Each structure stands twice: as C-alpha cells, then as structure tokens.
C-alpha cells in the first residue's frame, strides 16, 4: 500500500485555515506543485490547432461526426504529454503549466487580429494575459488561411437573420462568446463511466449499429454518429495508454523507491481507466479526470463540470479506508486532482474575455444536498472535499447544496471554508431548485439528484443537454433605455424596433411600462432567433460527438445532443441589469408620476446629458440626487421590490413561450428558461448603457446578477436577503446568483457564526432563495493587492458564479468587486 501523503517527509505548509477546529496543512508535495503552478504565466500552445487542421485537410466531405472524431483522434495522438514531478493524477490539455490550446475550427480571425495587436497582443492585455512563443505563433499564422470561410463562426454568421444581427451589433444581445468556442456547460454521465467503463460505451454503440436498418433514411442518418462513438472510444483508450507507458518509463528511471511505486501505480491506473470500471478511489478520480479532460480537448467550452463528486466517490472512500488507505492519502490524491483542474485554461478573444474575466473555466463540483428520495446525502467524503478546498484554496467552483435537513456541522464546515476569502463554496438551495426543475417537467427523483454546472445552473447529470443557461446575454437596462427614447439607442442613434413614445410623452407609468415590455418582447424574440441559428450551426457543423456519447440516451437514439439525443433539454439567456432596471422603474414611477417632483421631459434630458447639465432647474446633479434617494431594491422595500417581481414575471413568461431547436425531437422540456447569471459582463455591458434613472452615470458597471446595486442596500444583510427572496426564483430554473460581501471579522465568534447560519437557513429555506455566495476579504487587502500585486499572487475573490485570482483580472473588475456593499452579520 502506497501512502501518498508520505512523499517528502518534511513538515507541510500551514495554510492558515481552520477546518472544524483543526489547523490545515499542505504537504510538501502539494506545496511544491501549487507553488510551481501559481508562479507560471498562462501560455498558448499550437499542438491542437495543428493536428485538427491536418485532420480536416484529409477528411473533406466526411460526415461531421466522423470528421470531428477523426480530428480528436489526431489531436490525442499528437498532443505532447508529460507527468510532473510528484503528481498523482495525470493528463493535461497542453504541455505547460496553465496552458491553453487554440481552436481554429471554431474561429481564427480574432486570434490573428490579437497577434497583430488588435486590440492587444495576448501578453499586453490589461488582464487575462497569455504568453505565446514565436514558434507557436508561426504555426497559427500558417494554418489560418486554410480556415477562411470554414469555421464555426463563419457558419453561424452566415445563418443569422439581419434583425437578430442588428440586435447583437448594438449590444442588446450578446452570444458572440459561443460563436468562437464550444458550448460546454454540461455534466456527462461520469457515474456510468465509473461503474461500467468507457468500454461499455463502445459495446452500446456496436449494439445500436447492429439494430439499424440502413434501408431506412432515419437509421442511415444515425450511422455516422454511432461510428464516431467507436472512433472516440479507441482514441481515449490510446490517449490513456500513452500516459500509462510514460509513467512506466519514468518509473524505470526513478531512484526514489516511493516515487517509483507511485509511477507504477499511475501506469497501472492509466492502463485501465476510463475504459474499464474503476476499482479504487485513485482509478475513480483518474477516470473522471481523463473523461472530462478529453471534453476540454474536443472543444474549448467552459464548465465541463463534475457533478455530485461526494456522492460518486463515497463508495470508493469507504472501500479505501477498509483497504488501508488513510484520510491523508485520500486528501493528497483529491487535492492533486483539484490542482489539475486549476491548470486547465482556455483563451478567448478580448471582447468575450471582458465578460469572463479571470481565466474562467468553471469546472464545477457539487457537494451535499439530498438523495433521490429526499434524504440528507452529506457524508464523510463531503467533509474531505471541503477540507481539500481549505487546504488548496483554488478557484474551481464548489457548490454546496442546502436543504432544510442540513446539519449545523455541515453548515459550520462550509462557513470555515468560506471565511478563507476565496468565495468557495457557494450555497444552492434544494428548497428552490427541486421545485423549479419539477415545474419544468423533470422527474422528482432526477430533480433531487441535480448538480450545478459552470456558475450555478442546475442540471441533471448525464441526462441533460448542455448549456442550460449559456445563451445570449440580454441587457434589460439597455431595453429600458431604448423604451425611454422611442425605441432608439442613444449611443448609436439606431432604432431597431419603433417605440411607443419617449419619457417626455408618456402620461402614465403604465404607458411607460407597456413601452418597456414592448421592447423586451422584441429583443427576447431576437435572442431566440440568434441562439437557434447558433444551435443549428452547432448541430450541422460541430455535432459534439464525444460529449454526446456520454449523455443518456444519445447512443440508443442514434442522435447527438443537438439532434435531440438527451433525456432532458433546456436552454436559456442570461439577463443583465436586474437591479438597475427595477430601481429605474421605481424612480420614474415615484418621482415623475406619483410625487411629480420632476417631469418626464426633465428626467429624460438629465439622462441624455449624463446628469451634467447645470443650466437647468433643477440641475442635472440635483435630479441625480433625487434618483439616488428614490426607493432601492435590496432594502426590503415593497415599493421597489414589487416592481422587480412584476417586471421579471412578465419577462420570464415571455421567454417561456419559445422552444429550442430540439423541440419535438425526443427530449423532455426543450423550452427557453431564464437565468440571471452575469459572470463579469455587468462591467462591459454597462459601458454601452447611458445614464439611468436610478442615478447611475453613463458607462458605469451595472449591478451584478440578482445582487442589489453597489452601495444601495443600506439596511443590512437580512433586508437585502428579503428583497432577493421575493423575486420569482422558482422560475429562474436556468440558475441565478447573488453575490454578498461580508466582513469576515463579524463571523468570528460562536454567537456570530450562529447568527450567520440562522440567516442562511432563513434565506435558503424560508424565503426559497436560490443561491448565495460570499466574498469575505477585507477591503484593505483588496486595495493593497491592486497596488502591490506581486505580494498577492494567490489571492482569490468571488467574481460571479466563479472565483478568480484578484491580481489577474483588470482594474475595472477589481473596482467593481471592491465597491460591492460590505455587510456585517
């Protein structure tokens, strides 16, 4: 029996963390691996781009699933591999620490522009910097001409109708980040891989092929996908065996006895998984990691997530302890796995990066919650994962499921980790999500078994199509701005949908509200047209055959996910500016139509002059002061909260009228469902919105997620939670977020901890709040890190549904995080 934690017998590094009353140490092994990774600047590698290009040159005219499978096989054959000193879980997307591959099959023109410095070269970016060698740069430049007119971006843009394209151009909707990358946002059936092995995937495909009657057109259509499954299984087996052989070679050269044994164990593990069922916890973790690593290599999407990790690993945890493993052995192994996740990186164009700052990959893991019968599912593996997060302090999203039977032990353990300041884990409420999923048609036993993907979207692991909330960003505040200006965008002067007048002309609040909803209905329709165009292009040009073969019931139906192969199918947009819109409607209603302290014409002029015209009476600044003093969401004020609830209900009901491209093709659902995840897009999308009636000036960041606008929630955390809890959260089944900053000094005592946990139980249980996450970092620390980044290389903060290295993000987003209201418990 190898005791992994014993490699390098020196004392570990005290992380400064206290977990359930005990100090946490990183082993010398983990400290060395972690230090090496954090010291690295992310790099760009050209290996995948070269391999995919060469494969595509050889497969012109092949059915798309076969072409994609052959390109993946070529990539897995050619990708340089390595095993780092001391690591226990192996496999990488590229041969350098925190390295990103290039995906010319999705889009390449933007990459060449940024190599040419438009708007920045990768190494000169203000945030999310990357290095690229001259050799890798030349490879990308050499292959770029081949892809002209052949990329996924080309196919999508050729499909989008003019009206939807115009809505994208003015910034009312934005899905461009999905045009140049894979969709991701999925949890494949990892439990089935652990139980049956990927070899059984091959057998299922062979059986499905045997049943086909190729004289039937529908069966003939299924053949290329099913053949691609066989190719993909062979490719993954070959890829894992490359690591098995490398580990054996390194073992033959290793002089340290324990490390030699570890390398031989790695070789044995990689010779079996993921093709065969996992026999122990090492094989289980390596099997899941290999499976998802290939997802990241197939496509550069974010959020290829791991689902309910504590539930899948608990049987292996119990067996390990019986077989002589120690808790420290398992922690060492799992922490190594977490560090491998941190190393997976992707590069997007600068415009898309502005909405996903902080090297976002978001490979979420879910812990806690209930079993399929509604019983508490927290186990000892749950606590071990929490302790590993305390130990490693990494930014991989960790989702803690809450329900009304959660123990105080679990909630205190979560708080122990949250107090470290990295924004992990976030809370997700079963009391909300289960109801919301059942409302959409999900079976109760499946709804109980949901997991979180990406920033926080609920998804049925291994049974649901990808992208539950990964559609367009929809800028609600921008729509309100256009409603106030007769449908015209003041920034560009364009009018895509004629309005019903201007704020100067509306005689009642109801007229204004009707004009706003009229704009929203139009732009919701435009997002559906845009996103369905994207989905059709993905179905016909990308197919995602590897991902699809790992989701029930794609193989049995002979359909990829985009053709309707999954059991469940939901997708939805991400709504931006929730608080700004509600606050603005409340200000207009209060100031113009009820109290009549200013006219609609006066307010409209103040907005269009950014509150800076000092020649009017009242002046622009005086009008802004009135707007700021108007009722604000986040203070348990029914006046504004009721307005929020109504307008969101109306928008969500409109959204639900539309269907995805898979409607009527097999899956349950196929409706567009709303989400309020903003990622970091509230900053760039705020730049295209002028001054708003809530007192916000032109170009300033919008409120993030469902959070109150910075500085406007002044009545304490309970009042803020009450406001968020009033929203139609059950309908937000695409997922939502609530960011809250809490002064960490106010949760130090046993009494304050108890108050904090009681507050969480009230919000997540009684109020049916859907989600909440915390930044517990002193403002002084954040300010100093902004000035002296060299001293804070591993400082993590919660941005949205993910955490990021504070010093790696640009100054605008740093300021946005610093300016969030700090609550004391």
PDB file of N, CA and C in Angstrom, residues 589-629:
ATOM      1  N   UNK A 589     -41.502  55.989 -11.550  1.00  0.00           N
ATOM      2  CA  UNK A 589     -42.862  55.941 -11.009  1.00  0.00           C
ATOM      3  C   UNK A 589     -43.028  56.903  -9.839  1.00  0.00           C
ATOM      4  N   UNK A 590     -42.044  56.919  -8.955  1.00  0.00           N
ATOM      5  CA  UNK A 590     -42.124  57.752  -7.745  1.00  0.00           C
ATOM      6  C   UNK A 590     -41.948  59.223  -8.058  1.00  0.00           C
ATOM      7  N   UNK A 591     -40.901  59.559  -8.797  1.00  0.00           N
ATOM      8  CA  UNK A 591     -40.543  60.970  -8.982  1.00  0.00           C
ATOM      9  C   UNK A 591     -41.401  61.667 -10.026  1.00  0.00           C
ATOM     10  N   UNK A 592     -41.738  60.949 -11.091  1.00  0.00           N
ATOM     11  CA  UNK A 592     -42.445  61.593 -12.215  1.00  0.00           C
ATOM     12  C   UNK A 592     -43.955  61.459 -12.089  1.00  0.00           C
ATOM     13  N   UNK A 593     -44.444  60.268 -11.760  1.00  0.00           N
ATOM     14  CA  UNK A 593     -45.881  60.039 -11.853  1.00  0.00           C
ATOM     15  C   UNK A 593     -46.625  60.108 -10.531  1.00  0.00           C
ATOM     16  N   UNK A 594     -45.934  59.868  -9.423  1.00  0.00           N
ATOM     17  CA  UNK A 594     -46.627  59.938  -8.136  1.00  0.00           C
ATOM     18  C   UNK A 594     -46.335  61.243  -7.406  1.00  0.00           C
ATOM     19  N   UNK A 595     -45.089  61.502  -7.071  1.00  0.00           N
ATOM     20  CA  UNK A 595     -44.753  62.729  -6.345  1.00  0.00           C
ATOM     21  C   UNK A 595     -44.664  63.941  -7.262  1.00  0.00           C
ATOM     22  N   UNK A 596     -44.452  63.694  -8.554  1.00  0.00           N
ATOM     23  CA  UNK A 596     -44.402  64.751  -9.579  1.00  0.00           C
ATOM     24  C   UNK A 596     -43.395  65.858  -9.234  1.00  0.00           C
ATOM     25  N   UNK A 597     -42.238  65.468  -8.667  1.00  0.00           N
ATOM     26  CA  UNK A 597     -41.209  66.455  -8.322  1.00  0.00           C
ATOM     27  C   UNK A 597     -40.401  66.873  -9.545  1.00  0.00           C
ATOM     28  N   UNK A 598     -40.391  66.036 -10.574  1.00  0.00           N
ATOM     29  CA  UNK A 598     -39.782  66.387 -11.853  1.00  0.00           C
ATOM     30  C   UNK A 598     -40.676  65.833 -12.960  1.00  0.00           C
ATOM     31  N   UNK A 599     -40.536  66.379 -14.139  1.00  0.00           N
ATOM     32  CA  UNK A 599     -41.315  65.888 -15.271  1.00  0.00           C
ATOM     33  C   UNK A 599     -40.533  64.815 -16.024  1.00  0.00           C
ATOM     34  N   UNK A 600     -41.270  64.082 -16.837  1.00  0.00           N
ATOM     35  CA  UNK A 600     -40.600  63.086 -17.660  1.00  0.00           C
ATOM     36  C   UNK A 600     -39.606  63.725 -18.600  1.00  0.00           C
ATOM     37  N   UNK A 601     -39.936  64.901 -19.130  1.00  0.00           N
ATOM     38  CA  UNK A 601     -39.020  65.593 -20.046  1.00  0.00           C
ATOM     39  C   UNK A 601     -37.750  66.027 -19.325  1.00  0.00           C
ATOM     40  N   UNK A 602     -37.895  66.500 -18.074  1.00  0.00           N
ATOM     41  CA  UNK A 602     -36.713  66.925 -17.309  1.00  0.00           C
ATOM     42  C   UNK A 602     -35.801  65.731 -17.006  1.00  0.00           C
ATOM     43  N   UNK A 603     -36.416  64.631 -16.630  1.00  0.00           N
ATOM     44  CA  UNK A 603     -35.598  63.455 -16.323  1.00  0.00           C
ATOM     45  C   UNK A 603     -34.921  62.930 -17.586  1.00  0.00           C
ATOM     46  N   UNK A 604     -35.636  62.893 -18.689  1.00  0.00           N
ATOM     47  CA  UNK A 604     -35.051  62.393 -19.934  1.00  0.00           C
ATOM     48  C   UNK A 604     -33.869  63.263 -20.365  1.00  0.00           C
ATOM     49  N   UNK A 605     -34.012  64.569 -20.239  1.00  0.00           N
ATOM     50  CA  UNK A 605     -32.896  65.460 -20.590  1.00  0.00           C
ATOM     51  C   UNK A 605     -31.698  65.208 -19.677  1.00  0.00           C
ATOM     52  N   UNK A 606     -31.965  65.024 -18.395  1.00  0.00           N
ATOM     53  CA  UNK A 606     -30.868  64.766 -17.448  1.00  0.00           C
ATOM     54  C   UNK A 606     -30.144  63.468 -17.814  1.00  0.00           C
ATOM     55  N   UNK A 607     -30.908  62.448 -18.205  1.00  0.00           N
ATOM     56  CA  UNK A 607     -30.285  61.176 -18.586  1.00  0.00           C
ATOM     57  C   UNK A 607     -29.443  61.331 -19.839  1.00  0.00           C
ATOM     58  N   UNK A 608     -29.973  62.023 -20.828  1.00  0.00           N
ATOM     59  CA  UNK A 608     -29.266  62.158 -22.096  1.00  0.00           C
ATOM     60  C   UNK A 608     -28.074  63.100 -22.018  1.00  0.00           C
ATOM     61  N   UNK A 609     -27.968  63.865 -20.921  1.00  0.00           N
ATOM     62  CA  UNK A 609     -26.794  64.722 -20.693  1.00  0.00           C
ATOM     63  C   UNK A 609     -25.949  64.202 -19.534  1.00  0.00           C
ATOM     64  N   UNK A 610     -26.215  62.955 -19.147  1.00  0.00           N
ATOM     65  CA  UNK A 610     -25.422  62.278 -18.104  1.00  0.00           C
ATOM     66  C   UNK A 610     -25.449  63.040 -16.784  1.00  0.00           C
ATOM     67  N   UNK A 611     -26.572  63.675 -16.480  1.00  0.00           N
ATOM     68  CA  UNK A 611     -26.767  64.444 -15.253  1.00  0.00           C
ATOM     69  C   UNK A 611     -25.775  65.604 -15.134  1.00  0.00           C
ATOM     70  N   UNK A 612     -25.216  66.066 -16.238  1.00  0.00           N
ATOM     71  CA  UNK A 612     -24.132  67.058 -16.168  1.00  0.00           C
ATOM     72  C   UNK A 612     -24.543  68.452 -16.622  1.00  0.00           C
ATOM     73  N   UNK A 613     -25.811  68.636 -17.024  1.00  0.00           N
ATOM     74  CA  UNK A 613     -26.273  69.971 -17.437  1.00  0.00           C
ATOM     75  C   UNK A 613     -26.629  70.764 -16.177  1.00  0.00           C
ATOM     76  N   UNK A 614     -25.818  71.742 -15.885  1.00  0.00           N
ATOM     77  CA  UNK A 614     -26.017  72.562 -14.680  1.00  0.00           C
ATOM     78  C   UNK A 614     -26.844  73.815 -14.968  1.00  0.00           C
ATOM     79  N   UNK A 615     -27.349  73.961 -16.191  1.00  0.00           N
ATOM     80  CA  UNK A 615     -28.101  75.176 -16.557  1.00  0.00           C
ATOM     81  C   UNK A 615     -29.599  75.008 -16.353  1.00  0.00           C
ATOM     82  N   UNK A 616     -30.045  73.791 -16.101  1.00  0.00           N
ATOM     83  CA  UNK A 616     -31.473  73.555 -15.934  1.00  0.00           C
ATOM     84  C   UNK A 616     -31.867  73.751 -14.479  1.00  0.00           C
ATOM     85  N   UNK A 617     -33.160  73.813 -14.249  1.00  0.00           N
ATOM     86  CA  UNK A 617     -33.684  73.915 -12.882  1.00  0.00           C
ATOM     87  C   UNK A 617     -34.830  72.912 -12.742  1.00  0.00           C
ATOM     88  N   UNK A 618     -34.627  71.879 -11.960  1.00  0.00           N
ATOM     89  CA  UNK A 618     -33.419  71.559 -11.196  1.00  0.00           C
ATOM     90  C   UNK A 618     -32.262  71.148 -12.106  1.00  0.00           C
ATOM     91  N   UNK A 619     -31.051  71.255 -11.588  1.00  0.00           N
ATOM     92  CA  UNK A 619     -29.870  70.918 -12.375  1.00  0.00           C
ATOM     93  C   UNK A 619     -29.779  69.398 -12.553  1.00  0.00           C
ATOM     94  N   UNK A 620     -28.910  68.988 -13.461  1.00  0.00           N
ATOM     95  CA  UNK A 620     -28.699  67.569 -13.677  1.00  0.00           C
ATOM     96  C   UNK A 620     -28.265  66.851 -12.418  1.00  0.00           C
ATOM     97  N   UNK A 621     -27.379  67.479 -11.651  1.00  0.00           N
ATOM     98  CA  UNK A 621     -26.895  66.847 -10.427  1.00  0.00           C
ATOM     99  C   UNK A 621     -27.988  66.767  -9.374  1.00  0.00           C
ATOM    100  N   UNK A 622     -28.851  67.791  -9.318  1.00  0.00           N
ATOM    101  CA  UNK A 622     -29.971  67.754  -8.371  1.00  0.00           C
ATOM    102  C   UNK A 622     -30.957  66.648  -8.742  1.00  0.00           C
ATOM    103  N   UNK A 623     -31.196  66.462 -10.022  1.00  0.00           N
ATOM    104  CA  UNK A 623     -32.067  65.371 -10.458  1.00  0.00           C
ATOM    105  C   UNK A 623     -31.433  64.020 -10.121  1.00  0.00           C
ATOM    106  N   UNK A 624     -30.124  63.921 -10.322  1.00  0.00           N
ATOM    107  CA  UNK A 624     -29.441  62.676  -9.980  1.00  0.00           C
ATOM    108  C   UNK A 624     -29.577  62.374  -8.492  1.00  0.00           C
ATOM    109  N   UNK A 625     -29.480  63.393  -7.662  1.00  0.00           N
ATOM    110  CA  UNK A 625     -29.614  63.202  -6.217  1.00  0.00           C
ATOM    111  C   UNK A 625     -31.012  62.667  -5.890  1.00  0.00           C
ATOM    112  N   UNK A 626     -32.039  63.194  -6.545  1.00  0.00           N
ATOM    113  CA  UNK A 626     -33.397  62.693  -6.349  1.00  0.00           C
ATOM    114  C   UNK A 626     -33.497  61.222  -6.758  1.00  0.00           C
ATOM    115  N   UNK A 627     -32.862  60.880  -7.875  1.00  0.00           N
ATOM    116  CA  UNK A 627     -32.878  59.488  -8.353  1.00  0.00           C
ATOM    117  C   UNK A 627     -32.200  58.550  -7.370  1.00  0.00           C
ATOM    118  N   UNK A 628     -31.101  58.981  -6.824  1.00  0.00           N
ATOM    119  CA  UNK A 628     -30.359  58.160  -5.866  1.00  0.00           C
ATOM    120  C   UNK A 628     -31.182  57.935  -4.607  1.00  0.00           C
ATOM    121  N   UNK A 629     -31.949  58.933  -4.197  1.00  0.00           N
ATOM    122  CA  UNK A 629     -32.741  58.841  -2.979  1.00  0.00           C
ATOM    123  C   UNK A 629     -34.045  58.060  -3.170  1.00  0.00           C
TER     124      UNK A 629
END
